[in-house]
PDB file of C-alpha atoms in Angstrom:
ATOM      1  CA  MET A   1     170.420 -26.991-155.240  1.00  0.00           C
ATOM      2  CA  ASN A   2     171.233 -23.810-154.150  1.00  0.00           C
ATOM      3  CA  ILE A   3     169.419 -21.917-151.315  1.00  0.00           C
ATOM      4  CA  ALA A   4     171.014 -18.798-150.153  1.00  0.00           C
ATOM      5  CA  GLY A   5     174.429 -19.025-151.503  1.00  0.00           C
ATOM      6  CA  LYS A   6     174.398 -22.977-149.445  1.00  0.00           C
ATOM      7  CA  GLU A   7     174.846 -26.297-151.498  1.00  0.00           C
ATOM      8  CA  PHE A   8     171.987 -28.897-151.281  1.00  0.00           C
ATOM      9  CA  GLU A   9     173.236 -33.271-152.613  1.00  0.00           C
ATOM     10  CA  ILE A  10     169.409 -33.562-153.579  1.00  0.00           C
ATOM     11  CA  GLY A  11     169.828 -37.390-153.709  1.00  0.00           C
ATOM     12  CA  LYS A  12     172.753 -37.801-151.807  1.00  0.00           C
ATOM     13  CA  HIS A  13     171.715 -36.815-148.085  1.00  0.00           C
ATOM     14  CA  THR A  14     168.369 -36.239-146.442  1.00  0.00           C
ATOM     15  CA  TYR A  15     168.624 -32.146-144.884  1.00  0.00           C
ATOM     16  CA  ILE A  16     167.418 -30.934-141.468  1.00  0.00           C
ATOM     17  CA  MET A  17     164.817 -28.023-142.291  1.00  0.00           C
ATOM     18  CA  GLY A  18     164.692 -26.903-138.030  1.00  0.00           C
ATOM     19  CA  ILE A  19     161.441 -25.625-137.022  1.00  0.00           C
ATOM     20  CA  LEU A  20     161.584 -21.527-134.952  1.00  0.00           C
ATOM     21  CA  ASN A  21     157.850 -21.238-134.377  1.00  0.00           C
ATOM     22  CA  VAL A  22     157.256 -17.450-133.354  1.00  0.00           C
ATOM     23  CA  THR A  23     153.561 -17.391-132.233  1.00  0.00           C
ATOM     24  CA  PRO A  24     152.281 -18.095-129.191  1.00  0.00           C
ATOM     25  CA  ASP A  25     150.192 -20.937-130.278  1.00  0.00           C
ATOM     26  CA  SER A  26     151.398 -23.427-132.316  1.00  0.00           C
ATOM     27  CA  PHE A  27     150.528 -26.607-130.877  1.00  0.00           C
ATOM     28  CA  SER A  28     153.889 -28.158-129.789  1.00  0.00           C
ATOM     29  CA  ASP A  29     155.625 -25.305-128.103  1.00  0.00           C
ATOM     30  CA  GLY A  30     154.003 -22.077-128.747  1.00  0.00           C
ATOM     31  CA  GLY A  31     154.810 -19.178-126.608  1.00  0.00           C
ATOM     32  CA  LYS A  32     158.561 -20.381-125.948  1.00  0.00           C
ATOM     33  CA  TRP A  33     160.590 -18.733-128.504  1.00  0.00           C
ATOM     34  CA  ASN A  34     158.285 -16.376-129.677  1.00  0.00           C
ATOM     35  CA  THR A  35     160.452 -13.455-127.810  1.00  0.00           C
ATOM     36  CA  LEU A  36     163.772 -12.064-130.173  1.00  0.00           C
ATOM     37  CA  ASP A  37     165.872 -13.275-127.372  1.00  0.00           C
ATOM     38  CA  ALA A  38     164.375 -16.851-127.439  1.00  0.00           C
ATOM     39  CA  ALA A  39     163.986 -16.928-131.130  1.00  0.00           C
ATOM     40  CA  LEU A  40     167.859 -15.706-131.711  1.00  0.00           C
ATOM     41  CA  LYS A  41     168.913 -18.444-128.677  1.00  0.00           C
ATOM     42  CA  HIS A  42     166.774 -21.430-130.068  1.00  0.00           C
ATOM     43  CA  THR A  43     168.053 -20.440-133.864  1.00  0.00           C
ATOM     44  CA  GLU A  44     172.334 -20.810-132.287  1.00  0.00           C
ATOM     45  CA  ASP A  45     171.220 -23.951-131.006  1.00  0.00           C
ATOM     46  CA  MET A  46     169.537 -25.832-133.515  1.00  0.00           C
ATOM     47  CA  ILE A  47     172.526 -24.558-135.952  1.00  0.00           C
ATOM     48  CA  ALA A  48     174.785 -26.120-133.242  1.00  0.00           C
ATOM     49  CA  GLU A  49     173.093 -29.911-133.795  1.00  0.00           C
ATOM     50  CA  GLY A  50     172.906 -29.655-137.131  1.00  0.00           C
ATOM     51  CA  ALA A  51     169.760 -27.486-138.611  1.00  0.00           C
ATOM     52  CA  HIS A  52     170.571 -26.767-142.946  1.00  0.00           C
ATOM     53  CA  ILE A  53     167.470 -24.955-142.778  1.00  0.00           C
ATOM     54  CA  ILE A  54     165.830 -22.360-140.015  1.00  0.00           C
ATOM     55  CA  ASP A  55     162.073 -22.131-140.754  1.00  0.00           C
ATOM     56  CA  ILE A  56     160.516 -19.374-139.132  1.00  0.00           C
ATOM     57  CA  GLY A  57     156.386 -19.060-138.658  1.00  0.00           C
ATOM     58  CA  GLY A  58     154.190 -16.085-136.825  1.00  0.00           C
ATOM     59  CA  GLU A  59     150.934 -18.605-137.098  1.00  0.00           C
ATOM     60  CA  SER A  60     149.930 -21.450-136.053  1.00  0.00           C
ATOM     61  CA  THR A  61     148.361 -23.825-138.932  1.00  0.00           C
ATOM     62  CA  ARG A  62     147.499 -26.392-137.007  1.00  0.00           C
ATOM     63  CA  PRO A  63     144.019 -28.191-138.276  1.00  0.00           C
ATOM     64  CA  GLY A  64     141.396 -27.173-137.343  1.00  0.00           C
ATOM     65  CA  TYR A  65     142.875 -24.304-135.194  1.00  0.00           C
ATOM     66  CA  GLY A  66     140.413 -21.305-136.456  1.00  0.00           C
ATOM     67  CA  ASP A  67     140.484 -17.758-137.229  1.00  0.00           C
ATOM     68  CA  ILE A  68     143.059 -17.032-140.356  1.00  0.00           C
ATOM     69  CA  LEU A  69     145.698 -14.227-138.146  1.00  0.00           C
ATOM     70  CA  PRO A  70     145.942 -10.891-140.262  1.00  0.00           C
ATOM     71  CA  ASP A  71     148.261 -10.035-142.655  1.00  0.00           C
ATOM     72  CA  ALA A  72     150.001  -7.619-141.075  1.00  0.00           C
ATOM     73  CA  GLU A  73     150.116  -9.326-137.766  1.00  0.00           C
ATOM     74  CA  GLU A  74     151.707 -12.085-138.741  1.00  0.00           C
ATOM     75  CA  ILE A  75     154.742 -10.247-140.712  1.00  0.00           C
ATOM     76  CA  GLU A  76     154.858  -7.164-137.157  1.00  0.00           C
ATOM     77  CA  ARG A  77     156.004 -11.287-135.290  1.00  0.00           C
ATOM     78  CA  VAL A  78     158.487 -12.688-138.427  1.00  0.00           C
ATOM     79  CA  VAL A  79     160.222  -9.867-140.228  1.00  0.00           C
ATOM     80  CA  PRO A  80     161.807  -8.731-136.776  1.00  0.00           C
ATOM     81  CA  VAL A  81     162.774 -12.064-136.895  1.00  0.00           C
ATOM     82  CA  ILE A  82     164.026 -12.907-139.518  1.00  0.00           C
ATOM     83  CA  GLU A  83     166.083  -9.558-140.082  1.00  0.00           C
ATOM     84  CA  ALA A  84     167.646 -10.934-136.856  1.00  0.00           C
ATOM     85  CA  VAL A  85     168.246 -14.637-137.630  1.00  0.00           C
ATOM     86  CA  LYS A  86     170.051 -13.529-141.277  1.00  0.00           C
ATOM     87  CA  ALA A  87     171.725 -10.517-139.507  1.00  0.00           C
ATOM     88  CA  ARG A  88     173.386 -12.955-136.589  1.00  0.00           C
ATOM     89  CA  PHE A  89     173.544 -16.067-138.939  1.00  0.00           C
ATOM     90  CA  ASP A  90     174.832 -17.616-141.906  1.00  0.00           C
ATOM     91  CA  VAL A  91     171.674 -19.771-142.963  1.00  0.00           C
ATOM     92  CA  PRO A  92     169.185 -20.916-144.581  1.00  0.00           C
ATOM     93  CA  ILE A  93     165.630 -19.067-143.698  1.00  0.00           C
ATOM     94  CA  SER A  94     162.473 -19.966-145.044  1.00  0.00           C
ATOM     95  CA  VAL A  95     159.470 -18.606-144.254  1.00  0.00           C
ATOM     96  CA  ASP A  96     155.772 -21.097-143.067  1.00  0.00           C
ATOM     97  CA  THR A  97     153.077 -19.431-144.558  1.00  0.00           C
ATOM     98  CA  TYR A  98     150.495 -19.414-147.091  1.00  0.00           C
ATOM     99  CA  LYS A  99     149.643 -14.860-147.753  1.00  0.00           C
ATOM    100  CA  SER A 100     151.453 -13.689-150.072  1.00  0.00           C
ATOM    101  CA  SER A 101     151.461 -10.149-148.699  1.00  0.00           C
ATOM    102  CA  VAL A 102     154.170 -11.875-145.680  1.00  0.00           C
ATOM    103  CA  ALA A 103     155.393 -13.931-148.205  1.00  0.00           C
ATOM    104  CA  GLU A 104     156.729 -10.800-149.550  1.00  0.00           C
ATOM    105  CA  ALA A 105     157.745  -9.202-146.327  1.00  0.00           C
ATOM    106  CA  ALA A 106     159.623 -12.041-145.145  1.00  0.00           C
ATOM    107  CA  VAL A 107     161.691 -12.460-148.565  1.00  0.00           C
ATOM    108  CA  LYS A 108     162.459  -8.733-148.379  1.00  0.00           C
ATOM    109  CA  ALA A 109     163.672  -9.559-144.957  1.00  0.00           C
ATOM    110  CA  GLY A 110     165.976 -12.205-145.765  1.00  0.00           C
ATOM    111  CA  ALA A 111     164.290 -15.446-146.188  1.00  0.00           C
ATOM    112  CA  SER A 112     165.429 -17.929-149.279  1.00  0.00           C
ATOM    113  CA  LEU A 113     162.551 -19.939-148.965  1.00  0.00           C
ATOM    114  CA  VAL A 114     158.670 -19.571-148.951  1.00  0.00           C
ATOM    115  CA  ASN A 115     157.203 -22.734-147.018  1.00  0.00           C
ATOM    116  CA  ASP A 116     153.335 -22.487-148.365  1.00  0.00           C
ATOM    117  CA  ILE A 117     150.854 -25.632-146.877  1.00  0.00           C
ATOM    118  CA  TRP A 118     148.530 -25.281-149.240  1.00  0.00           C
ATOM    119  CA  GLY A 119     150.153 -25.119-152.613  1.00  0.00           C
ATOM    120  CA  LEU A 120     149.667 -22.174-154.001  1.00  0.00           C
ATOM    121  CA  LYS A 121     146.578 -22.874-153.994  1.00  0.00           C
ATOM    122  CA  TYR A 122     145.184 -20.119-150.884  1.00  0.00           C
ATOM    123  CA  ASP A 123     146.123 -17.425-152.927  1.00  0.00           C
ATOM    124  CA  GLU A 124     146.160 -16.421-155.991  1.00  0.00           C
ATOM    125  CA  ASN A 125     149.633 -14.031-156.146  1.00  0.00           C
ATOM    126  CA  MET A 126     151.748 -16.486-154.384  1.00  0.00           C
ATOM    127  CA  ALA A 127     153.338 -17.638-157.199  1.00  0.00           C
ATOM    128  CA  GLY A 128     153.903 -14.206-158.279  1.00  0.00           C
ATOM    129  CA  VAL A 129     155.933 -13.457-155.577  1.00  0.00           C
ATOM    130  CA  ILE A 130     157.979 -16.762-155.601  1.00  0.00           C
ATOM    131  CA  ALA A 131     158.436 -15.965-159.186  1.00  0.00           C
ATOM    132  CA  ARG A 132     159.780 -12.147-158.959  1.00  0.00           C
ATOM    133  CA  PHE A 133     162.390 -12.687-156.198  1.00  0.00           C
ATOM    134  CA  GLY A 134     163.349 -15.807-157.468  1.00  0.00           C
ATOM    135  CA  VAL A 135     163.290 -17.390-154.360  1.00  0.00           C
ATOM    136  CA  HIS A 136     162.534 -21.021-153.579  1.00  0.00           C
ATOM    137  CA  CYS A 137     159.062 -22.480-152.402  1.00  0.00           C
ATOM    138  CA  CYS A 138     158.662 -25.936-150.919  1.00  0.00           C
ATOM    139  CA  LEU A 139     154.853 -27.040-151.640  1.00  0.00           C
ATOM    140  CA  MET A 140     152.943 -28.632-149.109  1.00  0.00           C
ATOM    141  CA  HIS A 141     149.701 -31.573-150.264  1.00  0.00           C
ATOM    142  CA  ASN A 142     146.426 -29.920-148.436  1.00  0.00           C
ATOM    143  CA  ARG A 143     143.020 -30.373-149.188  1.00  0.00           C
ATOM    144  CA  LYS A 144     139.920 -29.245-146.671  1.00  0.00           C
ATOM    145  CA  GLU A 145     138.214 -32.528-146.677  1.00  0.00           C
ATOM    146  CA  PRO A 146     139.586 -35.999-146.511  1.00  0.00           C
ATOM    147  CA  VAL A 147     137.850 -37.076-149.606  1.00  0.00           C
ATOM    148  CA  TYR A 148     139.526 -39.257-151.706  1.00  0.00           C
ATOM    149  CA  GLU A 149     138.536 -41.628-154.915  1.00  0.00           C
ATOM    150  CA  HIS A 150     142.244 -42.564-155.087  1.00  0.00           C
ATOM    151  CA  TYR A 151     144.070 -41.753-152.488  1.00  0.00           C
ATOM    152  CA  LEU A 152     147.143 -42.136-153.192  1.00  0.00           C
ATOM    153  CA  GLU A 153     146.749 -41.159-156.650  1.00  0.00           C
ATOM    154  CA  GLU A 154     145.186 -37.741-156.394  1.00  0.00           C
ATOM    155  CA  VAL A 155     147.840 -37.128-153.748  1.00  0.00           C
ATOM    156  CA  LYS A 156     149.927 -36.680-156.101  1.00  0.00           C
ATOM    157  CA  SER A 157     147.863 -34.903-158.608  1.00  0.00           C
ATOM    158  CA  ASP A 158     147.480 -32.737-155.920  1.00  0.00           C
ATOM    159  CA  LEU A 159     151.380 -32.146-155.739  1.00  0.00           C
ATOM    160  CA  ARG A 160     151.420 -32.731-160.167  1.00  0.00           C
ATOM    161  CA  ASP A 161     148.956 -29.589-160.323  1.00  0.00           C
ATOM    162  CA  CYS A 162     150.728 -27.609-157.548  1.00  0.00           C
ATOM    163  CA  ALA A 163     154.238 -27.904-159.787  1.00  0.00           C
ATOM    164  CA  ALA A 164     152.550 -27.045-162.028  1.00  0.00           C
ATOM    165  CA  ILE A 165     150.437 -23.303-160.901  1.00  0.00           C
ATOM    166  CA  ALA A 166     154.170 -22.949-159.930  1.00  0.00           C
ATOM    167  CA  LYS A 167     155.864 -23.375-163.842  1.00  0.00           C
ATOM    168  CA  LYS A 168     152.721 -21.880-165.340  1.00  0.00           C
ATOM    169  CA  ALA A 169     153.795 -17.965-162.567  1.00  0.00           C
ATOM    170  CA  GLY A 170     158.203 -18.566-163.468  1.00  0.00           C
ATOM    171  CA  ILE A 171     159.326 -20.210-161.109  1.00  0.00           C
ATOM    172  CA  ALA A 172     162.231 -22.798-162.271  1.00  0.00           C
ATOM    173  CA  ASP A 173     161.568 -26.978-161.065  1.00  0.00           C
ATOM    174  CA  ASP A 174     165.190 -25.682-158.894  1.00  0.00           C
ATOM    175  CA  LYS A 175     163.591 -23.819-157.017  1.00  0.00           C
ATOM    176  CA  ILE A 176     160.416 -26.055-155.899  1.00  0.00           C
ATOM    177  CA  ILE A 177     160.141 -28.865-153.560  1.00  0.00           C
ATOM    178  CA  LEU A 178     157.072 -31.033-152.725  1.00  0.00           C
ATOM    179  CA  ASP A 179     155.878 -31.618-148.792  1.00  0.00           C
ATOM    180  CA  PRO A 180     153.074 -34.642-148.457  1.00  0.00           C
ATOM    181  CA  GLY A 181     151.866 -32.523-145.679  1.00  0.00           C
ATOM    182  CA  ILE A 182     151.392 -35.002-143.552  1.00  0.00           C
ATOM    183  CA  GLY A 183     148.503 -34.433-140.975  1.00  0.00           C
ATOM    184  CA  PHE A 184     147.361 -32.041-143.527  1.00  0.00           C
ATOM    185  CA  GLY A 185     143.777 -32.935-145.237  1.00  0.00           C
ATOM    186  CA  LYS A 186     144.037 -36.939-143.997  1.00  0.00           C
ATOM    187  CA  THR A 187     142.296 -38.680-141.535  1.00  0.00           C
ATOM    188  CA  TYR A 188     145.356 -41.096-139.409  1.00  0.00           C
ATOM    189  CA  GLU A 189     144.483 -44.169-141.355  1.00  0.00           C
ATOM    190  CA  GLN A 190     145.737 -41.660-144.612  1.00  0.00           C
ATOM    191  CA  ASN A 191     149.003 -40.038-143.141  1.00  0.00           C
ATOM    192  CA  LEU A 192     150.221 -43.769-142.239  1.00  0.00           C
ATOM    193  CA  ILE A 193     148.891 -44.872-145.963  1.00  0.00           C
ATOM    194  CA  LEU A 194     151.273 -41.783-147.197  1.00  0.00           C
ATOM    195  CA  MET A 195     154.126 -42.622-144.598  1.00  0.00           C
ATOM    196  CA  LYS A 196     153.991 -45.897-146.262  1.00  0.00           C
ATOM    197  CA  HIS A 197     154.458 -45.382-149.321  1.00  0.00           C
ATOM    198  CA  LEU A 198     156.742 -41.596-149.829  1.00  0.00           C
ATOM    199  CA  GLU A 199     158.317 -43.098-152.550  1.00  0.00           C
ATOM    200  CA  ILE A 200     156.201 -42.558-155.438  1.00  0.00           C
ATOM    201  CA  LEU A 201     156.307 -39.105-154.341  1.00  0.00           C
ATOM    202  CA  ASN A 202     159.905 -39.527-155.943  1.00  0.00           C
ATOM    203  CA  GLU A 203     158.727 -39.773-159.227  1.00  0.00           C
ATOM    204  CA  LEU A 204     157.564 -36.090-159.886  1.00  0.00           C
ATOM    205  CA  GLY A 205     160.991 -35.497-160.124  1.00  0.00           C
ATOM    206  CA  TYR A 206     161.457 -32.660-157.239  1.00  0.00           C
ATOM    207  CA  PRO A 207     162.842 -33.068-153.812  1.00  0.00           C
ATOM    208  CA  VAL A 208     160.877 -34.153-151.318  1.00  0.00           C
ATOM    209  CA  LEU A 209     160.791 -32.192-147.669  1.00  0.00           C
ATOM    210  CA  LEU A 210     158.919 -34.823-144.967  1.00  0.00           C
ATOM    211  CA  GLY A 211     156.981 -32.779-142.321  1.00  0.00           C
ATOM    212  CA  THR A 212     155.966 -35.146-139.347  1.00  0.00           C
ATOM    213  CA  SER A 213     157.857 -34.146-136.437  1.00  0.00           C
ATOM    214  CA  ARG A 214     155.119 -34.036-133.427  1.00  0.00           C
ATOM    215  CA  LYS A 215     152.194 -34.278-134.882  1.00  0.00           C
ATOM    216  CA  SER A 216     149.237 -36.205-134.274  1.00  0.00           C
ATOM    217  CA  MET A 217     149.605 -39.155-136.271  1.00  0.00           C
ATOM    218  CA  ILE A 218     151.875 -40.010-134.167  1.00  0.00           C
ATOM    219  CA  GLY A 219     150.309 -39.832-131.450  1.00  0.00           C
ATOM    220  CA  LEU A 220     147.094 -41.091-132.245  1.00  0.00           C
ATOM    221  CA  THR A 221     149.613 -44.474-132.745  1.00  0.00           C
ATOM    222  CA  LEU A 222     151.489 -44.226-128.803  1.00  0.00           C
ATOM    223  CA  ASP A 223     148.872 -42.417-127.389  1.00  0.00           C
ATOM    224  CA  LEU A 224     151.460 -40.050-125.853  1.00  0.00           C
ATOM    225  CA  PRO A 225     151.226 -35.785-125.877  1.00  0.00           C
ATOM    226  CA  ALA A 226     152.762 -33.516-128.852  1.00  0.00           C
ATOM    227  CA  SER A 227     155.591 -33.033-125.980  1.00  0.00           C
ATOM    228  CA  GLU A 228     156.663 -37.346-125.491  1.00  0.00           C
ATOM    229  CA  ARG A 229     156.469 -37.930-128.984  1.00  0.00           C
ATOM    230  CA  LEU A 230     160.189 -37.924-130.260  1.00  0.00           C
ATOM    231  CA  GLU A 231     161.089 -41.383-130.647  1.00  0.00           C
ATOM    232  CA  GLY A 232     157.595 -41.570-133.015  1.00  0.00           C
ATOM    233  CA  THR A 233     159.609 -39.024-135.195  1.00  0.00           C
ATOM    234  CA  LEU A 234     162.480 -40.038-134.891  1.00  0.00           C
ATOM    235  CA  ALA A 235     160.819 -43.529-136.423  1.00  0.00           C
ATOM    236  CA  THR A 236     159.059 -41.671-139.344  1.00  0.00           C
ATOM    237  CA  THR A 237     162.604 -39.435-139.841  1.00  0.00           C
ATOM    238  CA  VAL A 238     163.983 -42.873-140.590  1.00  0.00           C
ATOM    239  CA  MET A 239     161.386 -44.184-142.806  1.00  0.00           C
ATOM    240  CA  GLY A 240     161.637 -40.882-144.594  1.00  0.00           C
ATOM    241  CA  VAL A 241     165.012 -41.001-145.474  1.00  0.00           C
ATOM    242  CA  MET A 242     165.403 -44.910-146.654  1.00  0.00           C
ATOM    243  CA  LYS A 243     162.111 -43.641-148.926  1.00  0.00           C
ATOM    244  CA  GLY A 244     164.516 -41.054-150.734  1.00  0.00           C
ATOM    245  CA  CYS A 245     163.009 -37.332-149.077  1.00  0.00           C
ATOM    246  CA  ALA A 246     165.515 -34.701-148.898  1.00  0.00           C
ATOM    247  CA  PHE A 247     164.749 -32.709-146.404  1.00  0.00           C
ATOM    248  CA  VAL A 248     162.636 -33.124-143.022  1.00  0.00           C
ATOM    249  CA  ARG A 249     161.045 -29.797-140.785  1.00  0.00           C
ATOM    250  CA  VAL A 250     161.881 -31.308-137.278  1.00  0.00           C
ATOM    251  CA  HIS A 251     161.266 -29.501-133.681  1.00  0.00           C
ATOM    252  CA  ASP A 252     163.703 -31.760-131.792  1.00  0.00           C
ATOM    253  CA  VAL A 253     167.502 -30.893-134.417  1.00  0.00           C
ATOM    254  CA  LYS A 254     169.975 -32.609-132.763  1.00  0.00           C
ATOM    255  CA  ALA A 255     167.535 -36.207-132.150  1.00  0.00           C
ATOM    256  CA  ASN A 256     167.045 -36.240-136.069  1.00  0.00           C
ATOM    257  CA  TYR A 257     170.619 -35.377-137.417  1.00  0.00           C
ATOM    258  CA  ARG A 258     171.382 -37.780-135.612  1.00  0.00           C
ATOM    259  CA  ALA A 259     169.282 -40.366-137.381  1.00  0.00           C
ATOM    260  CA  VAL A 260     169.984 -38.822-140.066  1.00  0.00           C
ATOM    261  CA  ARG A 261     173.361 -39.681-140.089  1.00  0.00           C
ATOM    262  CA  MET A 262     173.021 -43.460-138.819  1.00  0.00           C
ATOM    263  CA  THR A 263     170.675 -44.010-141.948  1.00  0.00           C
ATOM    264  CA  GLU A 264     172.378 -42.856-144.083  1.00  0.00           C
ATOM    265  CA  ALA A 265     175.639 -44.423-142.702  1.00  0.00           C
ATOM    266  CA  ILE A 266     173.738 -48.001-142.590  1.00  0.00           C
ATOM    267  CA  LEU A 267     172.250 -47.043-146.472  1.00  0.00           C
ATOM    268  CA  GLN A 268     175.233 -45.956-147.939  1.00  0.00           C
ATOM    269  CA  ALA A 269     177.271 -48.850-146.855  1.00  0.00           C
ATOM    270  CA  ASP A 270     179.009 -50.675-149.212  1.00  0.00           C
TER     271      ASP A 270
END
């Protein structure tokens, strides 16, 4: 997979997507990076620590967040940061949005990947924007309510539907990444079950991105606030590598990069 001129050897390595929230209210780091200077310094640090992609988000998408941020305000938050990161660093940029107008503005500003928490099912124009600009997409599994009859099979089926929407719009197979959506549309127990069986998503034939960093599944298991969930995140990252995930989306790049490298060394030993 080639994203913004960078080669990603899918199936051989797990790559790090570093999280850059330019929001005042994200669940674990809201307000820390929402000035341009702070965002650029954090980007520089994440790249130095091993990040392969920078994922820029302008709206908190934690479950139960509340009011949807107006498109114009989200664009105002992310576009200047994307432009500045693009100008200063040689790194692929992802935009974390489920709105087509924000995605279009972000891609025009320099983003090469659209990370959609609703897997193209929220905004009917999103797939068309991604196809028209020829960028990559990460399609996350999500539901409004965690109600299932055959849980794991339905997660696979839902993601298969996301990929079908993408392909119908003209998005090429080699530009699609799937995300199991840990923490979205699932109960605590369902999140754990999906983590245990992540390998089933490999059957869909697309690279998998795992996003568990500091999430409530870890907090509920260890009874810890978001600021103290690093070790729990690392455990999920190691499992992600072992289950064949191509990408992990994380806040703490250095520690997760080291965990990935160590796990890969063990798995690749003869």
